[in-house]
Amino acid sequence: MPEPLKVGLAGLGTVGVSVVRLLEQGRAKLLARSGRAIEIVAVSARSRSKKRDVDLKKFRWFADPVALASDPSIDVFVELMGGAGDPAKRAVETALASGKPVVTANKALLARHGQKLAALAERNKVALNFEASVGGGIPIIKTLREGLNGDAFTRIYGILNGTCNYILSRMEQDRLAFDEILRDAQRLGYAEADPSFDVEGYDTAQKLSILASLAFGTKLDPNAIYVEGISSITLADLDAADELGYRVKLLGVAVKTEGGIEQRVHPTMVPKESAIAQVMGVTNAVTVDANGLAPITLVGPGAGGMATASAVVSDLADIASGVRTPPFGRPAARMTAMRKAPMQHHEGGYYIRLLARDRPGSAATIARRLAQQNISLESIVQRHEVGQGVQPGRSGKPVPVIMITYATSEDAVHKALAAVRRDRVISGRPQVIRIEKN
Ligand code: NAP
């Protein structure tokens, strides 16, 4: 029987403590699978005295996670502290440089430094595994890295942030505004006290940059992503989406286009019958389109201690079995520079909701501005609040107008709406939501 794989674990929060538990519970099964026991021997966190509901007495304690990363008593380093900077960055670099494989769930670190870390792992001939960094318990990294032929991917998109999907699902089901559901989500622990990282789309963007790199073999570039969050979504948008046969989801989308790779995060209308539209609450889902294959959708728990820990343990089991694949599916030197497709060139259908001033000629002006940009409408709904004795075009109140366009460009939509605003035929800012067809 080979020696057990000795693990040094830095970070004993939600995920770290669950890893301790899962390794304890799954000991026999893991041994049967990889032919080698996996044992934690040393741990590190900020506070040694914090109560953590797991027995840590049998592990050596390191006040400094970087010292743990290169300690000769461990065979593999697990980083579950989080953050793109130190100590996570230095600890992972130290472990790799001293020839120790690393398992991490840290999307922020990978999105920012993934390329360099992959090269360092390769130089030292050790694994860098990060299944838990995207989609929690969904095995999407392995699917992209090993399960499918990377050259054939055309598009990858998904619900990558449980908080946003929870908020949008509850707005729709409970008919409450964004702010009310957000407050409730914070009370229930589904949203952070400062929710902006999640609701403004940045968390999704970090995860998308990892998926795009794996799918298209490109260098990671989180700054190449267009990002828009969900805080402007109203019940009126969700109702209109429902009437028109859509649901609104915050999606991360990476697509191969003739102009390069388009990476974007934004609220998106998806057809109600699509697999991704069925995903409600904190659940995550990722759909992969590849040439010659029908779309594949993976759905599952995107966060939570045990779900995420299961991905960490699966990465450890690979290391125990001696499996080592290039971190991003190909040698780091062969990851190509990302040719970014500019967002203005994005082509697709659009939902546009605006408040037209209720006076003769407004509708004609709006139609003319759209036509000037060659935008054709698939549908248009104008909602008059017709009260007793009030004639359309005479109430003085703005009238909601909802339009769905045929495929057009981002640039054309922006130019048309800028002209409509200059014409002063609408009140406030128009709402624009992109449509993603399946
Ligand atoms: P967490 O609950 O905040 O725990 C972080 C842990 O790291 C704590 O034990 C903390 O120590 C320790 N730590 C932080 N800074 C440290 C430092 N300077 N030196 C030593 N230890 C330090 O975080 P988490 O939710 O478990 O997340 C861990 C990682 O998993 C992150 O990269 C996160 O993005 C990723 N992830 C989390 C989830 C999830 O559902 N939570 C899902 C997917 C991925 P103290 O306990 O002493 O403060």
Short mmCIF file of C-alpha atoms and ligand atoms in Angstrom, two decimals:
data_model
loop_
_atom_site.label_atom_id
_atom_site.label_comp_id
_atom_site.label_asym_id
_atom_site.label_seq_id
_atom_site.Cartn_x
_atom_site.Cartn_y
_atom_site.Cartn_z
CA MET A 1 0.00 0.00 0.00
CA PRO A 2 1.49 3.40 -0.96
CA GLU A 3 2.05 6.05 1.68
CA PRO A 4 -1.01 8.30 2.29
CA LEU A 5 -1.12 11.60 0.38
CA LYS A 6 -0.35 14.18 3.06
CA VAL A 7 -2.38 17.38 2.72
CA GLY A 8 -1.60 20.86 4.04
CA LEU A 9 -4.82 22.90 4.14
CA ALA A 10 -4.83 26.72 4.35
CA GLY A 11 -8.24 28.26 5.02
CA LEU A 12 -10.73 26.81 7.49
CA GLY A 13 -13.86 28.73 6.56
CA THR A 14 -17.04 27.49 4.86
CA VAL A 15 -15.19 25.33 2.32
CA GLY A 16 -12.08 24.41 4.36
CA VAL A 17 -14.06 22.97 7.29
CA SER A 18 -16.25 20.99 4.85
CA VAL A 19 -13.11 19.53 3.25
CA VAL A 20 -11.94 18.37 6.71
CA ARG A 21 -15.34 16.70 7.24
CA LEU A 22 -15.57 15.15 3.79
CA LEU A 23 -12.09 13.64 3.93
CA GLU A 24 -12.98 12.14 7.29
CA GLN A 25 -16.32 10.72 6.08
CA GLY A 26 -15.13 9.52 2.68
CA ARG A 27 -11.85 7.98 3.81
CA ALA A 28 -12.65 4.39 2.76
CA LYS A 29 -14.21 5.27 -0.60
CA LEU A 30 -11.35 7.57 -1.53
CA LEU A 31 -8.82 4.88 -0.70
CA ALA A 32 -10.73 2.41 -2.89
CA ARG A 33 -10.87 4.89 -5.79
CA SER A 34 -7.30 6.13 -5.89
CA GLY A 35 -5.53 3.27 -4.12
CA ARG A 36 -4.00 5.77 -1.74
CA ALA A 37 -5.33 7.30 1.47
CA ILE A 38 -5.67 11.09 1.65
CA GLU A 39 -4.89 12.62 5.04
CA ILE A 40 -4.75 16.17 6.27
CA VAL A 41 -1.59 16.62 8.35
CA ALA A 42 -1.35 20.40 8.80
CA VAL A 43 -3.69 23.40 8.66
CA SER A 44 -3.54 27.19 8.68
CA ALA A 45 -6.04 30.03 9.18
CA ARG A 46 -5.97 33.50 10.67
CA SER A 47 -7.30 32.67 14.12
CA ARG A 48 -6.21 29.59 16.03
CA SER A 49 -8.81 30.05 18.78
CA LYS A 50 -11.89 30.34 16.55
CA LYS A 51 -14.50 27.60 17.16
CA ARG A 52 -14.90 25.57 13.97
CA ASP A 53 -16.99 22.46 14.80
CA VAL A 54 -14.30 20.06 13.56
CA ASP A 55 -11.50 18.44 15.51
CA LEU A 56 -8.24 20.11 14.49
CA LYS A 57 -6.12 18.84 17.41
CA LYS A 58 -4.51 16.08 15.37
CA PHE A 59 -3.20 18.51 12.72
CA ARG A 60 -0.09 20.68 13.00
CA TRP A 61 -0.98 24.35 13.13
CA PHE A 62 0.77 26.92 10.94
CA ALA A 63 0.22 30.61 11.68
CA ASP A 64 1.72 31.37 8.27
CA PRO A 65 0.09 29.68 5.24
CA VAL A 66 3.17 30.42 3.09
CA ALA A 67 5.38 28.45 5.51
CA LEU A 68 2.86 25.59 5.33
CA ALA A 69 2.94 25.64 1.51
CA SER A 70 6.58 24.53 1.34
CA ASP A 71 6.76 22.44 4.50
CA PRO A 72 8.44 19.06 3.88
CA SER A 73 5.73 17.26 5.90
CA ILE A 74 3.09 17.80 3.16
CA ASP A 75 2.75 16.31 -0.34
CA VAL A 76 0.00 18.64 -1.60
CA PHE A 77 -1.15 22.15 -0.70
CA VAL A 78 -4.85 23.09 -0.62
CA GLU A 79 -5.55 26.83 -0.77
CA LEU A 80 -9.01 27.83 0.52
CA MET A 81 -8.34 31.33 1.84
CA GLY A 82 -9.52 33.29 -1.21
CA GLY A 83 -8.44 36.61 -2.76
CA ALA A 84 -6.23 37.42 -5.72
CA GLY A 85 -3.40 38.79 -3.55
CA ASP A 86 -1.26 37.52 -0.71
CA PRO A 87 -1.15 35.31 1.23
CA ALA A 88 -3.10 33.12 -1.25
CA LYS A 89 -0.92 34.09 -4.24
CA ARG A 90 2.40 33.73 -2.45
CA ALA A 91 1.37 30.46 -0.80
CA VAL A 92 0.30 28.88 -4.12
CA GLU A 93 3.48 30.10 -5.86
CA THR A 94 5.60 28.77 -3.00
CA ALA A 95 3.96 25.34 -3.08
CA LEU A 96 4.30 25.01 -6.87
CA ALA A 97 7.90 26.25 -6.84
CA SER A 98 8.78 23.66 -4.20
CA GLY A 99 7.33 20.89 -6.35
CA LYS A 100 4.04 20.41 -4.50
CA PRO A 101 0.76 20.04 -6.38
CA VAL A 102 -1.91 22.59 -5.50
CA VAL A 103 -5.70 22.43 -5.25
CA THR A 104 -7.55 25.72 -4.99
CA ALA A 105 -11.12 27.05 -5.20
CA ASN A 106 -9.89 30.61 -5.73
CA LYS A 107 -11.45 32.09 -8.89
CA ALA A 108 -10.10 35.57 -8.12
CA LEU A 109 -6.50 34.28 -8.00
CA LEU A 110 -6.90 32.23 -11.18
CA ALA A 111 -8.66 34.95 -13.16
CA ARG A 112 -5.83 37.37 -12.34
CA HIS A 113 -2.76 35.10 -12.28
CA GLY A 114 -3.92 31.80 -13.84
CA GLN A 115 -1.55 32.00 -16.79
CA LYS A 116 1.60 32.48 -14.68
CA LEU A 117 0.54 29.89 -12.12
CA ALA A 118 -0.16 27.33 -14.86
CA ALA A 119 3.33 27.94 -16.31
CA LEU A 120 4.90 27.59 -12.85
CA ALA A 121 3.03 24.31 -12.23
CA GLU A 122 4.19 23.01 -15.59
CA ARG A 123 7.84 23.95 -15.01
CA ASN A 124 7.76 22.09 -11.72
CA LYS A 125 5.85 19.14 -13.21
CA VAL A 126 3.05 19.34 -10.63
CA ALA A 127 -0.73 19.61 -10.86
CA LEU A 128 -2.70 22.80 -10.36
CA ASN A 129 -6.34 21.74 -9.94
CA PHE A 130 -9.23 24.16 -9.50
CA GLU A 131 -12.51 22.33 -10.11
CA ALA A 132 -14.17 24.19 -7.20
CA SER A 133 -13.39 27.64 -8.59
CA VAL A 134 -16.35 27.70 -11.03
CA GLY A 135 -19.81 26.24 -10.48
CA GLY A 136 -19.04 24.79 -7.01
CA GLY A 137 -20.02 21.13 -7.21
CA ILE A 138 -20.61 21.08 -11.02
CA PRO A 139 -17.67 19.32 -12.73
CA ILE A 140 -17.41 21.91 -15.48
CA ILE A 141 -13.62 22.37 -15.40
CA LYS A 142 -12.98 18.68 -15.99
CA THR A 143 -15.67 18.58 -18.68
CA LEU A 144 -13.99 21.38 -20.60
CA ARG A 145 -10.42 20.32 -19.91
CA GLU A 146 -10.67 16.60 -20.44
CA GLY A 147 -14.15 15.57 -21.48
CA LEU A 148 -14.59 17.32 -24.81
CA ASN A 149 -12.41 18.28 -27.72
CA GLY A 150 -11.41 21.88 -27.02
CA ASP A 151 -11.05 22.91 -30.66
CA ALA A 152 -14.71 22.33 -31.32
CA PHE A 153 -16.22 24.74 -28.77
CA THR A 154 -18.24 27.57 -30.24
CA ARG A 155 -20.00 29.02 -27.21
CA ILE A 156 -20.15 28.53 -23.47
CA TYR A 157 -22.65 30.29 -21.26
CA GLY A 158 -24.13 29.89 -17.87
CA ILE A 159 -25.63 30.99 -14.61
CA LEU A 160 -22.46 31.24 -12.54
CA ASN A 161 -23.64 33.26 -9.55
CA GLY A 162 -26.22 31.74 -7.20
CA THR A 163 -26.98 35.04 -5.46
CA CYS A 164 -28.12 36.72 -8.68
CA ASN A 165 -30.17 33.73 -9.78
CA TYR A 166 -31.79 33.57 -6.35
CA ILE A 167 -32.73 37.27 -6.52
CA LEU A 168 -34.14 37.06 -10.07
CA SER A 169 -36.06 33.85 -9.29
CA ARG A 170 -37.62 35.32 -6.16
CA MET A 171 -38.48 38.62 -7.86
CA GLU A 172 -40.39 36.59 -10.44
CA GLN A 173 -42.06 34.20 -7.99
CA ASP A 174 -42.88 36.62 -5.15
CA ARG A 175 -43.46 39.69 -7.32
CA LEU A 176 -41.19 41.89 -5.23
CA ALA A 177 -38.68 44.53 -6.32
CA PHE A 178 -34.91 43.93 -6.54
CA ASP A 179 -34.10 45.90 -3.34
CA GLU A 180 -36.64 44.00 -1.23
CA ILE A 181 -35.40 40.58 -2.34
CA LEU A 182 -31.79 41.65 -1.90
CA ARG A 183 -32.45 42.65 1.72
CA ASP A 184 -34.12 39.29 2.32
CA ALA A 185 -31.24 37.43 0.66
CA GLN A 186 -28.78 39.25 2.96
CA ARG A 187 -30.87 38.29 5.99
CA LEU A 188 -30.89 34.63 4.90
CA GLY A 189 -27.15 34.61 4.17
CA TYR A 190 -27.52 34.19 0.38
CA ALA A 191 -26.03 37.63 -0.28
CA GLU A 192 -23.03 39.41 1.26
CA ALA A 193 -23.37 42.59 3.35
CA ASP A 194 -21.69 44.31 0.38
CA PRO A 195 -23.46 42.56 -2.49
CA SER A 196 -21.95 44.58 -5.34
CA PHE A 197 -19.32 41.98 -6.32
CA ASP A 198 -22.12 39.48 -6.96
CA VAL A 199 -25.01 41.63 -8.22
CA GLU A 200 -22.88 43.85 -10.47
CA GLY A 201 -21.58 40.76 -12.29
CA TYR A 202 -17.88 40.77 -11.28
CA ASP A 203 -17.99 37.33 -9.64
CA THR A 204 -19.53 35.89 -12.82
CA ALA A 205 -16.86 37.65 -14.91
CA GLN A 206 -13.99 36.04 -12.98
CA LYS A 207 -15.55 32.60 -13.46
CA LEU A 208 -16.28 33.26 -17.13
CA SER A 209 -12.65 34.18 -17.81
CA ILE A 210 -11.58 30.75 -16.48
CA LEU A 211 -14.18 28.92 -18.58
CA ALA A 212 -13.37 30.92 -21.74
CA SER A 213 -9.69 30.14 -21.38
CA LEU A 214 -10.38 26.43 -21.01
CA ALA A 215 -12.87 26.37 -23.88
CA PHE A 216 -10.88 28.40 -26.41
CA GLY A 217 -7.29 27.78 -25.32
CA THR A 218 -6.68 31.50 -24.77
CA LYS A 219 -4.79 33.40 -22.10
CA LEU A 220 -6.99 34.59 -19.25
CA ASP A 221 -8.05 38.20 -19.49
CA PRO A 222 -10.78 39.22 -17.03
CA ASN A 223 -10.45 42.81 -18.28
CA ALA A 224 -11.62 41.73 -21.74
CA ILE A 225 -15.10 41.04 -20.40
CA TYR A 226 -18.06 43.37 -20.81
CA VAL A 227 -19.83 43.42 -17.42
CA GLU A 228 -23.31 44.60 -16.49
CA GLY A 229 -25.20 43.54 -13.32
CA ILE A 230 -28.84 42.94 -12.41
CA SER A 231 -29.61 45.92 -10.18
CA SER A 232 -31.54 47.75 -12.92
CA ILE A 233 -33.91 44.84 -13.59
CA THR A 234 -37.50 45.63 -12.63
CA LEU A 235 -40.68 43.61 -12.23
CA ALA A 236 -41.92 45.28 -15.42
CA ASP A 237 -39.02 43.64 -17.30
CA LEU A 238 -39.73 40.22 -15.79
CA ASP A 239 -43.44 40.52 -16.63
CA ALA A 240 -42.69 41.59 -20.19
CA ALA A 241 -40.19 38.74 -20.57
CA ASP A 242 -42.81 36.29 -19.35
CA GLU A 243 -45.42 37.59 -21.81
CA LEU A 244 -42.95 37.36 -24.67
CA GLY A 245 -41.85 33.79 -23.83
CA TYR A 246 -38.59 34.57 -22.03
CA ARG A 247 -37.04 34.55 -18.58
CA VAL A 248 -34.32 36.92 -17.36
CA LYS A 249 -31.06 35.39 -16.08
CA LEU A 250 -27.65 36.87 -15.33
CA LEU A 251 -25.47 34.99 -17.81
CA GLY A 252 -21.76 34.83 -18.44
CA VAL A 253 -21.33 34.19 -22.17
CA ALA A 254 -18.16 33.48 -24.18
CA VAL A 255 -18.59 33.06 -27.94
CA LYS A 256 -16.21 32.51 -30.80
CA THR A 257 -17.03 35.06 -33.51
CA GLU A 258 -15.31 36.02 -36.74
CA GLY A 259 -14.01 39.14 -34.99
CA GLY A 260 -12.49 37.24 -32.04
CA ILE A 261 -13.80 35.99 -28.71
CA GLU A 262 -16.74 37.84 -27.26
CA GLN A 263 -16.94 37.65 -23.46
CA ARG A 264 -19.85 39.29 -21.71
CA VAL A 265 -21.78 39.23 -18.45
CA HIS A 266 -25.22 40.82 -18.42
CA PRO A 267 -28.89 40.21 -17.65
CA THR A 268 -30.13 38.10 -20.53
CA MET A 269 -33.48 37.00 -21.87
CA VAL A 270 -33.45 33.27 -22.53
CA PRO A 271 -36.32 31.34 -24.14
CA LYS A 272 -38.60 30.00 -21.42
CA GLU A 273 -38.35 26.45 -22.74
CA SER A 274 -34.50 26.39 -22.72
CA ALA A 275 -32.66 24.26 -20.16
CA ILE A 276 -31.01 27.30 -18.62
CA ALA A 277 -34.37 29.06 -18.07
CA GLN A 278 -35.53 26.22 -15.81
CA VAL A 279 -32.69 26.83 -13.35
CA MET A 280 -34.08 28.66 -10.34
CA GLY A 281 -32.78 29.75 -6.93
CA VAL A 282 -29.11 29.45 -5.97
CA THR A 283 -28.48 26.64 -8.47
CA ASN A 284 -25.86 27.16 -11.20
CA ALA A 285 -25.86 25.85 -14.77
CA VAL A 286 -23.46 25.89 -17.69
CA THR A 287 -24.29 25.14 -21.33
CA VAL A 288 -21.59 24.20 -23.79
CA ASP A 289 -22.05 24.39 -27.57
CA ALA A 290 -19.55 22.49 -29.66
CA ASN A 291 -19.44 21.71 -33.37
CA GLY A 292 -21.05 18.40 -34.07
CA LEU A 293 -22.71 18.10 -30.67
CA ALA A 294 -26.13 19.09 -29.39
CA PRO A 295 -25.78 21.62 -26.53
CA ILE A 296 -24.76 20.07 -23.21
CA THR A 297 -26.05 21.63 -19.99
CA LEU A 298 -24.67 20.83 -16.56
CA VAL A 299 -26.81 21.90 -13.61
CA GLY A 300 -26.01 21.73 -9.91
CA PRO A 301 -25.13 23.44 -6.64
CA GLY A 302 -22.87 26.39 -7.44
CA ALA A 303 -21.77 27.09 -3.88
CA GLY A 304 -22.03 25.93 -0.31
CA GLY A 305 -19.47 24.19 1.87
CA MET A 306 -20.15 20.55 1.05
CA ALA A 307 -20.77 20.98 -2.72
CA THR A 308 -17.56 22.98 -3.12
CA ALA A 309 -15.60 20.63 -0.85
CA SER A 310 -16.66 17.69 -3.02
CA ALA A 311 -14.94 19.35 -6.00
CA VAL A 312 -11.81 19.97 -3.88
CA VAL A 313 -11.72 16.35 -2.76
CA SER A 314 -12.20 15.11 -6.32
CA ASP A 315 -9.13 17.19 -7.33
CA LEU A 316 -7.20 15.63 -4.45
CA ALA A 317 -8.26 12.14 -5.55
CA ASP A 318 -6.82 12.83 -9.03
CA ILE A 319 -3.51 13.84 -7.45
CA ALA A 320 -3.56 10.71 -5.25
CA SER A 321 -4.08 8.63 -8.41
CA GLY A 322 -1.17 10.35 -10.16
CA VAL A 323 -3.35 12.14 -12.76
CA ARG A 324 -1.81 15.39 -14.01
CA THR A 325 -3.21 17.38 -16.94
CA PRO A 326 -2.11 20.87 -18.02
CA PRO A 327 -4.12 23.27 -15.80
CA PHE A 328 -5.88 24.94 -18.75
CA GLY A 329 -5.99 21.85 -20.95
CA ARG A 330 -2.93 22.67 -23.05
CA PRO A 331 0.66 23.67 -22.29
CA ALA A 332 0.75 27.25 -20.96
CA ALA A 333 3.08 28.32 -23.78
CA ARG A 334 0.44 27.26 -26.29
CA MET A 335 -2.35 29.34 -24.78
CA THR A 336 -2.93 32.02 -27.40
CA ALA A 337 -3.47 35.72 -26.79
CA MET A 338 -7.15 36.52 -26.49
CA ARG A 339 -8.38 38.34 -29.62
CA LYS A 340 -11.17 40.35 -28.05
CA ALA A 341 -14.31 40.94 -30.11
CA PRO A 342 -15.49 44.47 -29.25
CA MET A 343 -18.88 44.64 -27.55
CA GLN A 344 -20.14 47.22 -30.10
CA HIS A 345 -19.95 44.43 -32.68
CA HIS A 346 -22.10 42.05 -30.65
CA GLU A 347 -25.02 40.86 -32.76
CA GLY A 348 -28.28 39.49 -31.43
CA GLY A 349 -31.86 40.27 -30.58
CA TYR A 350 -32.66 42.99 -28.06
CA TYR A 351 -35.48 43.75 -25.67
CA ILE A 352 -35.96 47.49 -25.33
CA ARG A 353 -38.36 49.06 -22.84
CA LEU A 354 -38.80 52.79 -22.86
CA LEU A 355 -41.27 55.37 -21.63
CA ALA A 356 -42.57 57.32 -24.61
CA ARG A 357 -43.93 60.77 -23.97
CA ASP A 358 -47.66 60.55 -24.65
CA ARG A 359 -47.97 63.03 -27.45
CA PRO A 360 -48.63 62.71 -31.14
CA GLY A 361 -45.57 61.76 -33.17
CA SER A 362 -43.54 60.07 -30.39
CA ALA A 363 -44.06 56.56 -31.77
CA ALA A 364 -43.26 57.68 -35.32
CA THR A 365 -40.01 59.34 -34.17
CA ILE A 366 -38.91 56.22 -32.31
CA ALA A 367 -39.73 54.02 -35.33
CA ARG A 368 -37.78 56.38 -37.63
CA ARG A 369 -34.66 56.34 -35.42
CA LEU A 370 -34.67 52.54 -35.30
CA ALA A 371 -35.17 52.30 -39.08
CA GLN A 372 -32.22 54.67 -39.64
CA GLN A 373 -30.03 52.06 -37.93
CA ASN A 374 -31.64 49.22 -39.95
CA ILE A 375 -33.20 47.76 -36.81
CA SER A 376 -36.28 45.64 -37.57
CA LEU A 377 -38.80 44.83 -34.90
CA GLU A 378 -40.09 41.36 -34.20
CA SER A 379 -42.74 42.78 -31.87
CA ILE A 380 -43.82 46.05 -30.32
CA VAL A 381 -46.26 46.58 -27.48
CA GLN A 382 -47.44 49.98 -26.38
CA ARG A 383 -49.31 50.04 -23.08
CA HIS A 384 -51.73 52.90 -22.60
CA GLU A 385 -53.28 53.34 -19.22
CA VAL A 386 -56.62 54.17 -20.75
CA GLY A 387 -58.78 55.62 -18.01
CA GLN A 388 -62.27 57.02 -18.36
CA GLY A 389 -62.39 59.68 -21.00
CA VAL A 390 -58.62 59.57 -21.63
CA GLN A 391 -57.59 59.19 -25.26
CA PRO A 392 -54.23 57.60 -26.20
CA GLY A 393 -51.83 60.39 -27.06
CA ARG A 394 -53.63 62.87 -24.82
CA SER A 395 -53.07 61.77 -21.18
CA GLY A 396 -49.73 63.53 -20.80
CA LYS A 397 -48.35 60.48 -18.92
CA PRO A 398 -45.42 58.54 -20.43
CA VAL A 399 -46.47 55.31 -22.13
CA PRO A 400 -44.39 52.14 -21.70
CA VAL A 401 -43.27 50.78 -25.07
CA ILE A 402 -41.73 47.33 -25.25
CA MET A 403 -39.92 46.22 -28.37
CA ILE A 404 -38.14 43.03 -29.39
CA THR A 405 -35.72 43.47 -32.27
CA TYR A 406 -34.54 40.98 -34.84
CA ALA A 407 -30.77 40.38 -34.81
CA THR A 408 -28.94 43.67 -34.93
CA SER A 409 -25.72 45.11 -33.55
CA GLU A 410 -25.02 46.62 -30.13
CA ASP A 411 -23.71 49.69 -31.90
CA ALA A 412 -26.94 50.18 -33.87
CA VAL A 413 -29.08 49.88 -30.72
CA HIS A 414 -26.95 52.41 -28.84
CA LYS A 415 -26.99 54.90 -31.73
CA ALA A 416 -30.77 54.59 -32.21
CA LEU A 417 -31.50 55.05 -28.52
CA ALA A 418 -29.10 57.98 -28.20
CA ALA A 419 -30.95 59.67 -31.06
CA VAL A 420 -34.35 58.95 -29.46
CA ARG A 421 -33.16 60.53 -26.23
CA ARG A 422 -31.88 63.59 -28.09
CA ASP A 423 -35.30 63.88 -29.73
CA ARG A 424 -36.84 64.14 -26.24
CA VAL A 425 -39.64 61.75 -27.09
CA ILE A 426 -38.94 59.49 -24.10
CA SER A 427 -38.65 59.94 -20.32
CA GLY A 428 -35.73 58.47 -18.36
CA ARG A 429 -33.23 55.88 -19.57
CA PRO A 430 -34.35 53.09 -21.85
CA GLN A 431 -33.93 49.56 -20.50
CA VAL A 432 -32.03 47.24 -22.83
CA ILE A 433 -31.71 43.48 -22.28
CA ARG A 434 -29.87 41.24 -24.72
CA ILE A 435 -31.53 38.04 -25.92
CA GLU A 436 -29.59 34.79 -26.08
CA LYS A 437 -31.11 32.11 -28.28
CA ASN A 438 -30.45 28.46 -27.54
P1 NAP B 1 -14.28 31.90 4.20
O1 NAP B 1 -15.39 31.19 4.85
O2 NAP B 1 -14.19 33.37 4.29
O3 NAP B 1 -12.91 31.29 4.81
C1 NAP B 1 -11.65 31.81 4.51
C2 NAP B 1 -10.64 31.11 5.40
O4 NAP B 1 -9.32 31.58 5.06
C3 NAP B 1 -10.83 31.38 6.90
O5 NAP B 1 -10.61 30.21 7.63
C4 NAP B 1 -9.75 32.39 7.21
O6 NAP B 1 -9.22 32.32 8.53
C5 NAP B 1 -8.66 32.00 6.22
N1 NAP B 1 -7.82 33.15 5.90
C6 NAP B 1 -8.20 34.31 5.32
N2 NAP B 1 -7.14 35.12 5.23
C7 NAP B 1 -6.10 34.46 5.76
C8 NAP B 1 -4.74 34.80 6.00
N3 NAP B 1 -4.27 36.01 5.67
N4 NAP B 1 -3.93 33.87 6.57
C9 NAP B 1 -4.42 32.67 6.92
N5 NAP B 1 -5.71 32.30 6.74
C10 NAP B 1 -6.53 33.20 6.17
O7 NAP B 1 -14.16 31.53 2.66
P2 NAP B 1 -14.85 30.30 1.90
O8 NAP B 1 -16.25 30.65 1.60
O9 NAP B 1 -14.55 29.04 2.59
O10 NAP B 1 -14.07 30.38 0.48
C11 NAP B 1 -12.76 29.87 0.35
C12 NAP B 1 -12.41 29.87 -1.15
O11 NAP B 1 -13.33 29.04 -1.84
C13 NAP B 1 -12.49 31.25 -1.83
O12 NAP B 1 -11.51 31.34 -2.82
C14 NAP B 1 -13.88 31.22 -2.48
O13 NAP B 1 -13.97 32.07 -3.61
C15 NAP B 1 -13.95 29.76 -2.89
N6 NAP B 1 -15.31 29.26 -3.08
C16 NAP B 1 -16.21 29.35 -2.06
C17 NAP B 1 -17.49 28.85 -2.23
C18 NAP B 1 -18.50 28.91 -1.13
O14 NAP B 1 -19.62 28.42 -1.32
N7 NAP B 1 -18.19 29.46 0.04
C19 NAP B 1 -17.85 28.28 -3.47
C20 NAP B 1 -16.89 28.17 -4.48
C21 NAP B 1 -15.63 28.67 -4.26
P3 NAP B 1 -10.15 32.62 9.85
O15 NAP B 1 -11.22 31.55 9.81
O16 NAP B 1 -9.24 32.43 10.99
O17 NAP B 1 -10.68 33.99 9.65
#
